[in-house]
């Protein structure tokens, strides 16, 4: 994950120039917001699910798995809709009204719609871990990093999509990695599954704690 993040910045600087690198740095807080929310939700829920599994209560673990997926979807959708509606003021705020505002806007235009995708990466990552399948989490991140680097080069060097292309590569690679690896999490015999959730409010509080 860190290698992918570093290569993104190298490509921005080498292909699009120093201003692109500066613009990416200005938008980094948005990316870190997505990864932080995803991590907090999924670490919180997987920790509680691990306790439930230790008590041989698979139903409760599945409820936590379900509610965490719903939280990611809900919060990610709210962020995306709000971000798209407020794209102009957000880009103005991040760029401090500098000449980099157009680049910041383009990067946000590709990154903000991917909020759910970026956050969702941490759901299989954490639940693979408590299943004792951490190697699948490693494969998830390797797949995401490889796709991100490849798409960065395609979108910037071949298609000439600039800052939008760099951000779109992050979104698409996250979505693709989750789509490929998520079925391994839903293995019928050992994996998790989506179930009706009782006492959703209590579960959300447990996750938050």
XYZ file of C-alpha atoms in Angstrom:
209
model
C 0.000 0.000 0.000
C 2.780 2.410 0.877
C 4.710 1.464 -2.259
C 1.641 2.187 -4.390
C 1.171 5.540 -2.639
C 4.826 6.405 -3.239
C 4.733 5.390 -6.908
C 1.611 7.526 -7.432
C 3.609 10.549 -6.327
C 6.643 9.585 -8.416
C 4.476 9.294 -11.540
C 2.763 12.595 -10.764
C 6.115 14.362 -10.441
C 7.827 12.694 -13.411
C 4.939 12.641 -15.869
C 2.828 15.673 -14.931
C 5.440 17.869 -13.249
C 6.140 19.405 -9.873
C 2.835 21.283 -9.759
C 0.957 17.989 -10.060
C 2.978 16.582 -7.179
C 2.132 19.630 -5.079
C -1.556 19.312 -5.974
C -1.568 15.629 -4.939
C -0.060 16.573 -1.596
C -2.873 19.074 -1.079
C -5.502 16.368 -1.670
C -3.766 13.739 0.496
C -5.924 14.639 3.545
C -9.012 13.531 1.593
C -7.408 10.171 0.753
C -6.284 9.707 4.358
C -9.804 10.546 5.539
C -11.164 7.653 3.464
C -8.518 5.184 4.657
C -8.910 6.274 8.292
C -12.689 5.859 8.299
C -12.396 2.484 6.577
C -9.751 1.312 9.017
C -11.638 2.466 12.120
C -14.899 0.818 11.096
C -13.328 -2.463 10.007
C -10.805 -2.783 12.851
C -13.571 -1.990 15.344
C -16.040 -4.481 13.924
C -13.499 -7.241 13.254
C -12.187 -6.956 16.815
C -15.693 -7.492 18.207
C -16.366 -10.222 15.633
C -13.202 -12.011 16.724
C -14.516 -12.080 20.290
C -17.837 -13.486 19.054
C -16.057 -16.167 17.048
C -14.035 -17.080 20.136
C -17.355 -17.642 21.890
C -18.532 -19.751 18.926
C -21.239 -17.200 18.121
C -20.955 -17.043 14.315
C -24.346 -15.351 13.957
C -23.200 -12.348 16.001
C -19.946 -12.196 14.019
C -21.967 -12.165 10.800
C -24.111 -9.342 12.162
C -20.988 -7.288 12.846
C -19.690 -8.088 9.375
C -23.009 -6.964 7.868
C -23.295 -3.754 9.872
C -19.722 -2.762 9.048
C -20.429 -3.222 5.310
C -23.568 -1.111 5.658
C -21.663 1.604 7.536
C -19.009 1.735 4.814
C -21.672 1.977 2.134
C -23.683 4.620 3.982
C -20.789 6.849 5.053
C -19.016 6.455 1.708
C -22.168 7.411 -0.186
C -22.749 10.465 2.008
C -19.141 11.560 1.491
C -19.346 11.042 -2.269
C -22.645 12.894 -2.725
C -21.589 15.739 -0.421
C -18.161 15.927 -2.027
C -19.527 16.081 -5.556
C -21.987 18.815 -4.599
C -19.283 20.797 -2.795
C -16.445 20.087 -5.227
C -15.722 23.749 -5.935
C -15.438 24.930 -2.299
C -13.488 21.781 -1.345
C -10.929 22.321 -4.096
C -10.705 26.003 -3.173
C -10.132 25.114 0.484
C -7.506 22.451 -0.226
C -5.588 24.599 -2.713
C -5.962 27.777 -0.626
C -7.113 29.510 -3.797
C -3.708 29.087 -5.466
C -2.967 28.494 -9.140
C -3.082 24.755 -8.377
C -6.832 24.851 -7.815
C -7.630 23.392 -11.265
C -5.325 20.407 -10.660
C -6.737 19.888 -7.169
C -10.255 19.992 -8.607
C -9.408 17.374 -11.244
C -7.836 15.061 -8.682
C -10.834 15.399 -6.353
C -13.140 14.688 -9.306
C -11.561 11.261 -9.698
C -10.975 10.487 -6.013
C -14.147 11.548 -4.184
C -16.516 9.271 -6.185
C -14.297 6.380 -5.061
C -14.820 6.930 -1.335
C -16.753 3.671 -0.865
C -14.220 1.708 -2.946
C -11.205 2.974 -0.991
C -12.887 2.477 2.381
C -14.188 -0.987 1.445
C -10.662 -2.369 0.977
C -10.311 -2.629 4.753
C -13.334 -4.900 5.207
C -11.858 -8.032 3.576
C -8.410 -7.096 4.883
C -9.486 -7.193 8.536
C -11.894 -10.115 8.245
C -9.327 -12.243 6.403
C -7.037 -11.567 9.361
C -9.429 -12.885 12.008
C -10.126 -15.931 9.829
C -6.425 -16.732 9.915
C -6.093 -15.948 6.195
C -3.838 -12.912 6.359
C -2.126 -14.020 3.135
C -5.343 -13.177 1.274
C -5.161 -9.669 2.700
C -1.621 -9.419 1.384
C -2.787 -10.566 -2.055
C -5.565 -7.963 -1.912
C -3.091 -5.126 -1.370
C -0.590 -6.463 -3.899
C -3.353 -6.677 -6.499
C -4.530 -3.175 -5.691
C -0.995 -1.744 -5.834
C -0.157 -3.471 -9.116
C -3.379 -2.316 -10.774
C -2.945 1.209 -9.446
C 0.557 1.550 -10.876
C -0.456 0.058 -14.223
C -3.548 2.252 -14.521
C -1.565 5.332 -13.475
C 0.718 4.803 -16.453
C -2.160 4.007 -18.822
C -4.278 6.994 -17.821
C -1.447 9.537 -17.732
C 0.963 8.435 -20.480
C -1.442 6.852 -22.991
C -4.837 8.477 -22.449
C -3.430 11.804 -21.185
C -6.059 12.194 -18.469
C -3.692 14.028 -16.131
C -4.672 14.485 -12.492
C -8.102 12.990 -13.050
C -6.444 9.855 -14.409
C -4.170 9.495 -11.386
C -7.127 9.686 -9.002
C -9.295 7.432 -11.158
C -6.552 4.786 -11.112
C -6.731 4.720 -7.308
C -10.521 4.375 -7.372
C -10.647 1.678 -10.065
C -7.800 -0.382 -8.574
C -9.493 -0.352 -5.151
C -12.824 -1.404 -6.659
C -11.231 -4.166 -8.737
C -9.225 -5.559 -5.814
C -12.313 -5.708 -3.585
C -14.406 -7.271 -6.371
C -11.809 -9.996 -6.975
C -11.065 -10.851 -3.338
C -14.469 -10.361 -1.672
C -15.879 -13.721 -2.848
C -13.119 -15.480 -0.874
C -14.534 -13.828 2.242
C -18.014 -15.203 1.572
C -16.933 -18.844 1.515
C -20.003 -20.802 2.620
C -18.210 -23.242 4.893
C -15.774 -20.994 6.777
C -16.437 -17.428 5.652
C -18.834 -14.696 6.586
C -22.216 -13.850 5.135
C -24.715 -11.022 5.181
C -27.520 -11.542 7.685
C -30.408 -9.512 9.138
C -29.088 -7.237 11.891
C -30.776 -6.879 15.256
C -29.870 -4.054 17.644
C -27.971 -2.105 14.967
C -27.509 0.885 17.260
C -25.784 -1.220 19.923
C -23.484 -2.799 17.367
C -22.516 0.596 15.953
C -21.655 1.790 19.468
C -19.521 -1.311 20.044
C -17.674 -0.707 16.790
C -17.107 2.951 17.653
C -15.716 2.059 21.077
